[in-house]
Coordinates of C-alpha atoms and ligand atoms in Angstrom, one line a residue:
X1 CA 23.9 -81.8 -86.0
X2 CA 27.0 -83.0 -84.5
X3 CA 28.7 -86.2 -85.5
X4 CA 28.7 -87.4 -81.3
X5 CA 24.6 -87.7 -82.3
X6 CA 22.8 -90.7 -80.8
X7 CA 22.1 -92.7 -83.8
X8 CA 19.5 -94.6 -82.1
X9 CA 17.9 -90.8 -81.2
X10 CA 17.1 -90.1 -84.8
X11 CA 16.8 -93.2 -86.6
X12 CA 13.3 -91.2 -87.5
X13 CA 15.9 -89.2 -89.5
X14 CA 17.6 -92.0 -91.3
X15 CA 19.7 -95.2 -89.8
X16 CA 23.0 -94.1 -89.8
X17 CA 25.4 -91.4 -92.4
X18 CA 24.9 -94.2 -94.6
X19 CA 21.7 -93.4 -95.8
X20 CA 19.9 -91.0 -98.2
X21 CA 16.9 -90.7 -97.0
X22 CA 14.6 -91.7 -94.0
X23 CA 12.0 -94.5 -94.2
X24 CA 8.6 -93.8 -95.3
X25 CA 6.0 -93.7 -92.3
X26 CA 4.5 -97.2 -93.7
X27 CA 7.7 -98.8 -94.5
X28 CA 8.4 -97.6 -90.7
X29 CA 5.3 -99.2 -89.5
X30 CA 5.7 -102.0 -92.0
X31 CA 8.9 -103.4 -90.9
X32 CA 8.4 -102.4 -87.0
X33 CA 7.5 -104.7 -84.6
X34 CA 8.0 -103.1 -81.6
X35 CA 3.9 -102.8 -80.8
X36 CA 4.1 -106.6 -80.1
X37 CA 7.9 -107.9 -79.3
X38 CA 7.7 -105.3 -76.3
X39 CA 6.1 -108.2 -75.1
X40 CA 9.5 -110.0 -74.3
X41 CA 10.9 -106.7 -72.6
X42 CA 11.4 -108.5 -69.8
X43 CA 13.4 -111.5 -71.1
X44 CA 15.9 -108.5 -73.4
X45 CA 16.5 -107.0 -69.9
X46 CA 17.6 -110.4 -68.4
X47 CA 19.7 -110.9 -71.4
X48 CA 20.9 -107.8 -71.4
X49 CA 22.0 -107.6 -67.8
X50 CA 23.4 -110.9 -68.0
X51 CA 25.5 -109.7 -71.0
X52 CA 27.0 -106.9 -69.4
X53 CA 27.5 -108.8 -66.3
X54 CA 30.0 -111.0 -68.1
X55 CA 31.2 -108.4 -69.8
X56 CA 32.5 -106.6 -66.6
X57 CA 33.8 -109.7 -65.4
X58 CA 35.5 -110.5 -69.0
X59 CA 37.0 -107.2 -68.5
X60 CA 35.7 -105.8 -71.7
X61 CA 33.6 -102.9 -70.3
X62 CA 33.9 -101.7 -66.6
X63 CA 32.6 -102.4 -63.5
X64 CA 31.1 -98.7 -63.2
X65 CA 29.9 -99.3 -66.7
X66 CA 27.9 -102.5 -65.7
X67 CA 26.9 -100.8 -62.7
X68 CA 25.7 -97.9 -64.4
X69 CA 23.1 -100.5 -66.9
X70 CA 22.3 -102.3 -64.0
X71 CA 20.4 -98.7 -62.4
X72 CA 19.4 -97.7 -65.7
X73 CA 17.7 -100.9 -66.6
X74 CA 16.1 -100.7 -62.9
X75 CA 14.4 -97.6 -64.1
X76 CA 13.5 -99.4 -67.6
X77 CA 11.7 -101.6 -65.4
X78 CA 9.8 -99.0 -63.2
X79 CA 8.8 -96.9 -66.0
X80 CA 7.4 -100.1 -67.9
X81 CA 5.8 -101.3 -65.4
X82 CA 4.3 -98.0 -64.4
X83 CA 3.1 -97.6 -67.7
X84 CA 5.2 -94.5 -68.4
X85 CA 7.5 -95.9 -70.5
X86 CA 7.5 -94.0 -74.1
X87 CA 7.3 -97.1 -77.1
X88 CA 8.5 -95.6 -80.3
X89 CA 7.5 -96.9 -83.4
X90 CA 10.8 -95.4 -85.2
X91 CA 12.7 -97.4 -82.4
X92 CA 11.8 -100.1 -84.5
X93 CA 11.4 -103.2 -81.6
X94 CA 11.8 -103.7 -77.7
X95 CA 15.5 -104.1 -78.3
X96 CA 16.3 -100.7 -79.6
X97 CA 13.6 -99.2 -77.8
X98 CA 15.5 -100.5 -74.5
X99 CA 18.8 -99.4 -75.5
X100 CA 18.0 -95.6 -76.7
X101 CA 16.2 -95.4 -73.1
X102 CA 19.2 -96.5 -71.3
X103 CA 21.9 -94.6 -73.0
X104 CA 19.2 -91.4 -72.6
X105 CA 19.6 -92.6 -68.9
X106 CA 23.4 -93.7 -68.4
X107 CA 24.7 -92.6 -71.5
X108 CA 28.0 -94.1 -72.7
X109 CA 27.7 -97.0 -70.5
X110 CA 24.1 -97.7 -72.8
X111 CA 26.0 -97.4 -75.9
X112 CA 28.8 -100.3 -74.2
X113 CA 25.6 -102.7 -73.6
X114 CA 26.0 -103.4 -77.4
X115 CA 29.1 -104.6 -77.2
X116 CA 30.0 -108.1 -78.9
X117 CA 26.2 -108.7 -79.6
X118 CA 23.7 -108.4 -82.3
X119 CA 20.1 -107.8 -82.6
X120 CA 20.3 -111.0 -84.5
X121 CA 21.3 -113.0 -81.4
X122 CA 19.5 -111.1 -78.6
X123 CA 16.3 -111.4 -80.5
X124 CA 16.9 -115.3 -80.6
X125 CA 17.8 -115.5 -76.6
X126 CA 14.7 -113.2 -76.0
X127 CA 12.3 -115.5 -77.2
X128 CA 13.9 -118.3 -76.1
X129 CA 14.4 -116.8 -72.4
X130 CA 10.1 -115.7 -72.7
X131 CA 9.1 -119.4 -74.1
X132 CA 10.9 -121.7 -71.8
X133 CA 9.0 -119.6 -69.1
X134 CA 6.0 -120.1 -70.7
X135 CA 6.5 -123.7 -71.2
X136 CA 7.0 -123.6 -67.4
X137 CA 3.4 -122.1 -66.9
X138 CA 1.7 -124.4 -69.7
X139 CA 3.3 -127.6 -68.0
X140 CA 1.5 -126.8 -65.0
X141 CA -1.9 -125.9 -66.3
X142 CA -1.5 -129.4 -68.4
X143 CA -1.2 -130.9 -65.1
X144 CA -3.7 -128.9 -63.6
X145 CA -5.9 -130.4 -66.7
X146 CA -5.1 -133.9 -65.3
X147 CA -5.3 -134.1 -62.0
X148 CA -9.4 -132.5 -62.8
X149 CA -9.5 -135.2 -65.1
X150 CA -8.6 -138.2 -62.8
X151 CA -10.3 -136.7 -59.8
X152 CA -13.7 -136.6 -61.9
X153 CA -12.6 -140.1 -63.1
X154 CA -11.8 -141.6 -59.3
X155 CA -15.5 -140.6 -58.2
X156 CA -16.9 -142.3 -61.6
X157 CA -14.9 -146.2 -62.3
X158 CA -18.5 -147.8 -61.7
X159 CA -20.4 -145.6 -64.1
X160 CA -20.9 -147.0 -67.5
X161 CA -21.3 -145.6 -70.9
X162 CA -21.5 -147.3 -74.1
X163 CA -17.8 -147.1 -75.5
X164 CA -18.1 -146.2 -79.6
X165 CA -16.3 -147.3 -82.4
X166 CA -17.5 -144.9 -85.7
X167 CA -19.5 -143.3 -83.3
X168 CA -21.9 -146.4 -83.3
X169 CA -22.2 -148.6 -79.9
X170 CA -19.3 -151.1 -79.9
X171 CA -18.6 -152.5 -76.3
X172 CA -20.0 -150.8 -72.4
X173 CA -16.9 -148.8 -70.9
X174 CA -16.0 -147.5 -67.3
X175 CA -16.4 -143.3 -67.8
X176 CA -13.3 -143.1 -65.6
X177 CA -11.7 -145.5 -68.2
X178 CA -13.0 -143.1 -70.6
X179 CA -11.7 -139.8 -69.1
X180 CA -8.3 -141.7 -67.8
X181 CA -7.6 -141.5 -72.2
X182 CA -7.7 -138.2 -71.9
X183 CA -5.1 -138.4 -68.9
X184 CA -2.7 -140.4 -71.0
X185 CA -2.9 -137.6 -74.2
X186 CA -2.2 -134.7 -71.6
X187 CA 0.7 -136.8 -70.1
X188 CA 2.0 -137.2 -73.1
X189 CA 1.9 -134.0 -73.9
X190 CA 3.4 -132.9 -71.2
X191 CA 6.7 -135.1 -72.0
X192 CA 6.8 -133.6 -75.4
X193 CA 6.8 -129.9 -73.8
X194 CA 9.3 -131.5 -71.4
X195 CA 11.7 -132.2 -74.7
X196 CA 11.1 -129.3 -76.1
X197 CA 12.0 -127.5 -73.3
X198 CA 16.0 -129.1 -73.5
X199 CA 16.2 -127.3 -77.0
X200 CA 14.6 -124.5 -76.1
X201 CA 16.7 -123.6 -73.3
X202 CA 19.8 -122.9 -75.4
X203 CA 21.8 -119.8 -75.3
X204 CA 22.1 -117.9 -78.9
X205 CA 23.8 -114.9 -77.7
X206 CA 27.2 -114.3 -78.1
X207 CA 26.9 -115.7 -81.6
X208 CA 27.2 -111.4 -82.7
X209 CA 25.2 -111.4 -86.4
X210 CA 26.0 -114.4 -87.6
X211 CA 29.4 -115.0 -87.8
X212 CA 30.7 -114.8 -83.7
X213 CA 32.5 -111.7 -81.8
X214 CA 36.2 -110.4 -81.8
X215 CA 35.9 -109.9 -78.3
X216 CA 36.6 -112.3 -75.6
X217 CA 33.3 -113.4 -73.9
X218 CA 32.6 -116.3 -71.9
X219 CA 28.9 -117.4 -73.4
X220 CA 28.7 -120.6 -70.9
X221 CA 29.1 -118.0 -67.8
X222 CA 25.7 -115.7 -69.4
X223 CA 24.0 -119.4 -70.0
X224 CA 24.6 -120.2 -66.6
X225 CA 23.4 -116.6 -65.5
X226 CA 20.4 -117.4 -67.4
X227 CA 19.7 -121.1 -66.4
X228 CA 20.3 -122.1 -69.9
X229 CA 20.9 -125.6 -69.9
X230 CA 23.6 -125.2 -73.2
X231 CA 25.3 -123.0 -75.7
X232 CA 24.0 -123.0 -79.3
X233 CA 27.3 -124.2 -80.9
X234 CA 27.4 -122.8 -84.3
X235 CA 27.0 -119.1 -84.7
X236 CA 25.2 -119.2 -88.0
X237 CA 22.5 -121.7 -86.7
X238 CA 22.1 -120.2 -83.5
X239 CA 20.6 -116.4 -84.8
X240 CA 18.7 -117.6 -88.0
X241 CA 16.7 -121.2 -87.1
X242 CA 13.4 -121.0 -85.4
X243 CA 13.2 -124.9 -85.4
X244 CA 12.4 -124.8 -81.4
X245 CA 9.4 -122.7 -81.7
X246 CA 8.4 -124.7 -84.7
X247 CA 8.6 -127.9 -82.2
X248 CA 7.0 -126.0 -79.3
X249 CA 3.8 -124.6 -81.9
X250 CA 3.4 -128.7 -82.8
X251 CA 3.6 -129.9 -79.6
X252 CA 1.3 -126.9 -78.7
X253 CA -1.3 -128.2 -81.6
X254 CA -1.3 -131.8 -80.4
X255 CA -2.4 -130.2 -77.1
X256 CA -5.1 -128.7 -79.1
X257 CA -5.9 -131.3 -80.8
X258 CA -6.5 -133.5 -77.5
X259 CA -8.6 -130.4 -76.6
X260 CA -10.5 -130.6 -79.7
X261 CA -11.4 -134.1 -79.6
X262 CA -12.3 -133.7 -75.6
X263 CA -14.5 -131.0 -76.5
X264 CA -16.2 -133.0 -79.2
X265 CA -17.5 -135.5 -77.0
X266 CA -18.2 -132.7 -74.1
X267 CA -20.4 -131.4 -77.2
X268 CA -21.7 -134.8 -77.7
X269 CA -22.6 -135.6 -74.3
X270 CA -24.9 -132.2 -73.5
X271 CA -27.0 -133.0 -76.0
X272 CA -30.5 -133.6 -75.5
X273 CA -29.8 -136.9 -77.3
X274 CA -27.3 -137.9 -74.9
X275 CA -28.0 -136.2 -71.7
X276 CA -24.6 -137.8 -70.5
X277 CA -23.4 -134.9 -68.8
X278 CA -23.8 -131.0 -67.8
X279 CA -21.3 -128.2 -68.0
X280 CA -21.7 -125.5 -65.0
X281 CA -23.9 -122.4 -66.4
X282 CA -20.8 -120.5 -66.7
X283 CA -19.2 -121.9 -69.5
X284 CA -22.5 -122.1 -71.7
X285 CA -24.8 -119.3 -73.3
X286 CA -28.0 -118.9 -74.2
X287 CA -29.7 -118.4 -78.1
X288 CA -31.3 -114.8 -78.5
X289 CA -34.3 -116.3 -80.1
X290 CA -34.9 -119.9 -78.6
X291 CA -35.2 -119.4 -74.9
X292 CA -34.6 -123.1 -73.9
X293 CA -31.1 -123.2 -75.6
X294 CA -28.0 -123.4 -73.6
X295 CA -25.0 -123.8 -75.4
X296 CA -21.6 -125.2 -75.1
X297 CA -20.1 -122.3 -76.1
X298 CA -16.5 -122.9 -74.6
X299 CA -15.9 -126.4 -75.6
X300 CA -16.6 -125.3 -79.4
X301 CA -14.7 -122.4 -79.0
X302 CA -11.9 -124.3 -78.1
X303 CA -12.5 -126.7 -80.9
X304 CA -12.4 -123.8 -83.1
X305 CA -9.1 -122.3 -81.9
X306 CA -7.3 -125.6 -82.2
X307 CA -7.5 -124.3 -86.3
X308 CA -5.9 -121.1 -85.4
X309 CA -3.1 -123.2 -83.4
X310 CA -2.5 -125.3 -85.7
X311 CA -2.7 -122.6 -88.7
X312 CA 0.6 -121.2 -86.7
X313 CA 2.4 -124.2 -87.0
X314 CA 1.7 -124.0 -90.7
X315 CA 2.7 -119.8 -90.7
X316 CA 5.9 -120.9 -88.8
X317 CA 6.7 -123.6 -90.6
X318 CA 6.6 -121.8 -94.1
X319 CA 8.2 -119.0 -92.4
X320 CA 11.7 -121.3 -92.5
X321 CA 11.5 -123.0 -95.6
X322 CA 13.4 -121.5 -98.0
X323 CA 15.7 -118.7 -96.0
X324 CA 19.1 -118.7 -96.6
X325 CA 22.1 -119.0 -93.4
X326 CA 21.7 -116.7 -91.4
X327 CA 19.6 -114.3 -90.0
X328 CA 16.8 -112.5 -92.3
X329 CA 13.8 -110.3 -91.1
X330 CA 11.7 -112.7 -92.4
X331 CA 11.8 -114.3 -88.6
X332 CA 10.5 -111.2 -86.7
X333 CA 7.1 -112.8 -88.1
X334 CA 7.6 -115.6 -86.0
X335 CA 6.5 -113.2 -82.7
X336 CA 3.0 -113.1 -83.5
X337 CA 2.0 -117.0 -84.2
X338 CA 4.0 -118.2 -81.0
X339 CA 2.8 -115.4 -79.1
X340 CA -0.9 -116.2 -79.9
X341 CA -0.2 -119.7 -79.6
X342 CA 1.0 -119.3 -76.1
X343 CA -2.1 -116.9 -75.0
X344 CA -4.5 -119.7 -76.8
X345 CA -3.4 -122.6 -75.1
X346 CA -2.8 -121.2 -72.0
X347 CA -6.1 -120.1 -71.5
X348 CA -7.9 -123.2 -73.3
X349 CA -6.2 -125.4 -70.4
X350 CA -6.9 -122.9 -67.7
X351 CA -10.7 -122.7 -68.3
X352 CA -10.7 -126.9 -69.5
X353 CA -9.1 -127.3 -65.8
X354 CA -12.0 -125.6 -64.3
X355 CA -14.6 -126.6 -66.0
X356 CA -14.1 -130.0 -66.0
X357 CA -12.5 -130.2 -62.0
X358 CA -14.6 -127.1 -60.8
X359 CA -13.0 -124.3 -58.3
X360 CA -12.0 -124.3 -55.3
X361 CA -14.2 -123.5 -52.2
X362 CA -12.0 -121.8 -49.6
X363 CA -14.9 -122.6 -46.9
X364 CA -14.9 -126.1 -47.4
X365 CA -12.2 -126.7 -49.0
X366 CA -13.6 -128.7 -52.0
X367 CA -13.6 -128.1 -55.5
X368 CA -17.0 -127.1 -56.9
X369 CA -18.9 -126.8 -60.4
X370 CA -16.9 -128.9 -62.1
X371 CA -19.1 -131.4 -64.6
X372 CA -22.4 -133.2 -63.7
X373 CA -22.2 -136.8 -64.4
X374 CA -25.7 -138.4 -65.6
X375 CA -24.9 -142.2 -64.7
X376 CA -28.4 -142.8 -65.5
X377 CA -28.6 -141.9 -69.0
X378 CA -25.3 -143.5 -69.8
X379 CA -26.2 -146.9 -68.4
X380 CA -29.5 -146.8 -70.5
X381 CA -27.4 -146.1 -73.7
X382 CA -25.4 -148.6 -72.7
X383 CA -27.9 -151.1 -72.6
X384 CA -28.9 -150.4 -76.2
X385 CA -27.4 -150.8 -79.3
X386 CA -25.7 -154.6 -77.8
X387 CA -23.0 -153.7 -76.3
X388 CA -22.0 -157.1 -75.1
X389 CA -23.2 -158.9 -78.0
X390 CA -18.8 -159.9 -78.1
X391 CA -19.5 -160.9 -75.1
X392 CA -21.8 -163.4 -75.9
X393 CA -19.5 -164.7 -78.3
X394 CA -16.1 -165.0 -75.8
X395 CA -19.0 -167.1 -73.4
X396 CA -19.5 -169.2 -76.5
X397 CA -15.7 -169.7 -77.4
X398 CA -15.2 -170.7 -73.5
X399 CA -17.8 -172.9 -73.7
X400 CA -15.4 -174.6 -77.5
X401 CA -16.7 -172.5 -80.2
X402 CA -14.5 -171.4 -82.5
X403 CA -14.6 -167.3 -82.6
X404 CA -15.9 -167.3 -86.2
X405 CA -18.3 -169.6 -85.2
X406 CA -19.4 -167.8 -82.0
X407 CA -19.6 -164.8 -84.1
X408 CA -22.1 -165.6 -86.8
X409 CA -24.4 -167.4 -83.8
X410 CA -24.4 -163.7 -81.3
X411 CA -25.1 -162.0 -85.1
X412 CA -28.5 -164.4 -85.6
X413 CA -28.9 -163.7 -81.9
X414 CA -28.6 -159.8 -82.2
X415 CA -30.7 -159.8 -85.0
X416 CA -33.8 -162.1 -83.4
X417 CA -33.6 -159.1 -80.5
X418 CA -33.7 -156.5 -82.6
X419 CA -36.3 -157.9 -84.5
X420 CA -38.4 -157.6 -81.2
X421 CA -37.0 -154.4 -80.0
X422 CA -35.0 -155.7 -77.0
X423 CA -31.8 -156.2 -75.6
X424 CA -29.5 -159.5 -75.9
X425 CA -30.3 -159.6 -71.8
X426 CA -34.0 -159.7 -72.1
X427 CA -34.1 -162.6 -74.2
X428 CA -35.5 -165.9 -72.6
X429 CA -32.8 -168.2 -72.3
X430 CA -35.2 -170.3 -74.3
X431 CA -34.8 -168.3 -77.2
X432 CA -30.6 -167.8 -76.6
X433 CA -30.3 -171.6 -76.5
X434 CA -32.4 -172.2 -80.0
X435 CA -29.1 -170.3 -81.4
X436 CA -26.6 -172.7 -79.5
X437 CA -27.4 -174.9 -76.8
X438 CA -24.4 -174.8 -74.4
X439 CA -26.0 -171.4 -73.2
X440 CA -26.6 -171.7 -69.7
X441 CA -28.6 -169.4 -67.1
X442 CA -24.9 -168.1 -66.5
X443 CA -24.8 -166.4 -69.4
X444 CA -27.0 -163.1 -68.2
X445 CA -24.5 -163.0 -64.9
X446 CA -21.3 -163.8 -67.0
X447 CA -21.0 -161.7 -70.6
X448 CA -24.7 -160.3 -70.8
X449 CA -24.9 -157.3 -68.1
X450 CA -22.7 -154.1 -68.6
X451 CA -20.9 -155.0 -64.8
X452 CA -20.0 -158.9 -66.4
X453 CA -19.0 -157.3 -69.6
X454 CA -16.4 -154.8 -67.7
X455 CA -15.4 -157.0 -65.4
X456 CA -14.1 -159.7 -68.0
X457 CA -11.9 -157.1 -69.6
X458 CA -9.6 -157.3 -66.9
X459 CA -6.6 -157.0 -68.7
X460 CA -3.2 -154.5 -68.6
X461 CA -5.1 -151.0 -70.0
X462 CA -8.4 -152.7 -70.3
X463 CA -11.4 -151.4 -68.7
X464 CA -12.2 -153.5 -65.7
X465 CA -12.9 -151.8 -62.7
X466 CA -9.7 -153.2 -60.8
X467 CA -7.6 -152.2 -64.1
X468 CA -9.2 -148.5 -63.9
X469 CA -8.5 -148.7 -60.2
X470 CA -4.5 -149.6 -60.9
X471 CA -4.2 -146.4 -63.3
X472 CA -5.7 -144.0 -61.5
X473 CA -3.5 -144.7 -58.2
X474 CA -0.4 -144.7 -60.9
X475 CA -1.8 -141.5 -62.3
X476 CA -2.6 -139.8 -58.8
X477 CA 0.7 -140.7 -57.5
X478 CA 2.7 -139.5 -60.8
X479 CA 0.2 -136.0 -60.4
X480 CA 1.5 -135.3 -56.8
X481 CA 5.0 -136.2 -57.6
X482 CA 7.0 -133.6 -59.8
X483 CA 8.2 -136.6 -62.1
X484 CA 6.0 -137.3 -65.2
Ligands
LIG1 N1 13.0 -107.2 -84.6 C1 13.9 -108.1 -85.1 C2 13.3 -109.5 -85.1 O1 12.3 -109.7 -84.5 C3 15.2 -108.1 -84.3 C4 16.4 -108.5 -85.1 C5 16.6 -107.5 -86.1 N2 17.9 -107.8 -86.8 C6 18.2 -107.2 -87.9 N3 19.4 -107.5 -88.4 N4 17.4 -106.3 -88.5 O2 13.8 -110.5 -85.7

């Protein structure tokens, strides 16, 4: 064979002169990844035309050169997307994969791309480039998530539902105050992507393999090119630390997390014990042997994925510790837990978003199969368990008890009720007034219904109706906006 051969041609031979012997079929298979980094082919091309665009205009290749990768790349594109493209496994990854394509198209102008970069830093821009898109795309479906949230919410401030504390009844709560937590989580969320995002969108490229180029490139122009919003300063750090997908995989577990507990009480709620709600057919199955099952199938799924999300974080985590400045191949595993992570919470918010807000009607332009509220059933569970027994206690410190005091009297109360299997409401007010006589026929009206009991908490993030009001119009206004 000639010495002019393509090394990139026959690396199923052996890498370079260099070496002995070629590479077993499972090492090759082993240490490939091409079968899922072709995933970021599109984010390598961008780099890759942004490289050579700069270097053109550095002078260091030519303009027919650059010209020559820009038409060779726009047949990469056409044959990937046509589905013609040929992956080879002995190309190793998308990056070498892309380049033996182009030089077998352009020839020596392919072999210039290469020039003053590295694997090591176009691997690092790629994923960078592919996750601040996807960020992009989550951020919206996290609003998306909200805005079902608060319109559900804005239809439901005067239902009522016993709010828990250890899962037993503690004090009655709007459901809009209810959902409108959830709200808060997602926003927050959705300022941690935002942060992310900044360290994310850093350019690594032009940092070579580890230690900077010889040649004269102008890295802020190819961040620019690339809407980067920085340079990664420090050659070294910039090809080897994975610390921004490590941040984006825990920001993408709290998001699952928030899921998680969502689905929980979606869980919760269908039961027959609770009755609270219904999710639309679509999202639930059946059982194969009890015909009167239907399942929430979607909101445990998603509670069970929010282990594999969070597993990732724990994969990429471990996947740092421990490795030496700078590069090492230990980080090509880093593809496969963000990639999954990205697909997983993408599609959890996608489907929560409908589910939860429904879908859209083009004839009448509302949204549709969303979830059933059962005021009913929440009010009656509500009114069991004695909810406003504190209540009954703040009447009794208005009326000069101390708290302390006020408590141990409602707990005698409570107790007398329960003793006859009623509510604090339905007793006389004969029998509340043998427990402290300053109780007066204003008590039912004032602290012992679930409206009385909502109403008084009508403090900043309490769960009055006029408080519950406030946030959604704050949360409604900061949705249509494009400011968190
Ligand atoms: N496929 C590799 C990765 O994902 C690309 C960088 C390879 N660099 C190297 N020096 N072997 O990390």
């Amino acid at each position: 064979m000639s010495t002019s051969h393509n090394q990139l041609d026959t690396k199923s031979q052996a890498w370079s002169a260099l070496f002995s012997e070629p590479m077993s079929e499972l090492v090759q298979r082993y240490t490939a990844s091409v079968f899922f980094d072709k995933r970021l082919w599109q984010a390598d091309m961008r780099g890759s035309l942004a490289h050579a665009e700069m270097l053109a205009a550095q002078g260091i290749i030519s303009q027919d050169d650059r010209a020559a990768i820009e038409r060779g790349m726009a047949q990469i594109r056409a044959e990937i997307e046509s589905g013609s493209f040929d992956w080879k496994l002995e190309l190793e990854d998308v990056h070498l994969n892309l380049e033996a394509r182009l030089t077998q198209l352009v020839g020596d102008a392919g072999k210039r791309l290469h020039t003053g970069r590295s694997r090591n830093d176009q691997v690092a821009t790629d994923i960078r480039l592919w996750l601040r898109d996807e960020i992009d795309l989550i951020l919206g479906l996290l609003r998306e998530v909200q805005a079902a949230l608060v319109e559900v919410a804005s239809r439901n401030v005067d239902v009522i539902l016993p709010g828990f504390t250890h899962l037993q009844v503690a004090q009655p709560v709007s459901f809009a105050h209810h959902l409108l937590a959830y709200v808060e989580m997602f926003a927050r969320d959705e300022e941690r992507l935002q942060d992310v995002r900044k360290r994310v969108n850093r350019l690594p490229l032009g940092s070579a393999a580890l230690a900077g180029t010889t040649y004269p490139l102008d890295r802020e122009r190819v961040a620019r090119t690339l809407d980067m919003e920085g340079v990664c300063q420090n050659s070294l750090d910039a090809v080897s630390d994975r610390d921004f997908a490590i941040e984006f995989t825990a920001a993408a577990s709290l998001i699952m997390v928030h899921v998680s507990r969502l689905s929980e009480e979606l869980i919760l709620w269908m039961s027959q014990n609770f009755a609270f709600i219904r999710i639309a057919d679509r999202f639930t199955t059946g059982s194969s042997i009890m015909p009167q099952k239907k399942n929430p199938d979607v909101p445990e799924l998603a509670r069970g994925k929010t282990g594999r999300v969070v597993g990732h974080l724990m994969g990429l985590i471990t996947l740092m510790k421990g490795q030496p400045l700078a590069y090492n191949k230990d980080n090509q595993e880093d593809k496969e837990p963000l990639f999954d992570t990205v697909d997983t919470v993408r599609d959890t918010l996608r489907i929560f978003a409908e589910m939860i807000g429904g879908q859209l009607n083009p004839a009448t332009g509302a949204k549709e199969g969303g979830i059933t509220v059962h005021p009913e059933a929440m009010r009656s569970a509500a009114s069991k368990g004695y909810a406003t027994a504190t209540d009954l206690a703040d009447y009794l410190v208005k009326k000069g008890l101390p708290f302390r005091d006020a408590h141990e009297v409602v707990a005698h109360a409570v107790k007398t009720a329960q003793d006859q299997g009623v509510d604090l409401a339905e007793l006389p007010l004969a029998t509340l007034q043998q427990f402290n006589p300053d109780i007066g026929q204003d008590v039912f009206a004032q602290a012992l219904t679930l409206e009385a009991s909502l109403n008084a908490r009508n403090t900043l993030g309490g769960t009055a109706p006029a408080q519950v009001q406030a946030q959604l119009a704050r949360h409604t206004q900061r949705l249509q906006g494009s400011q968190t």
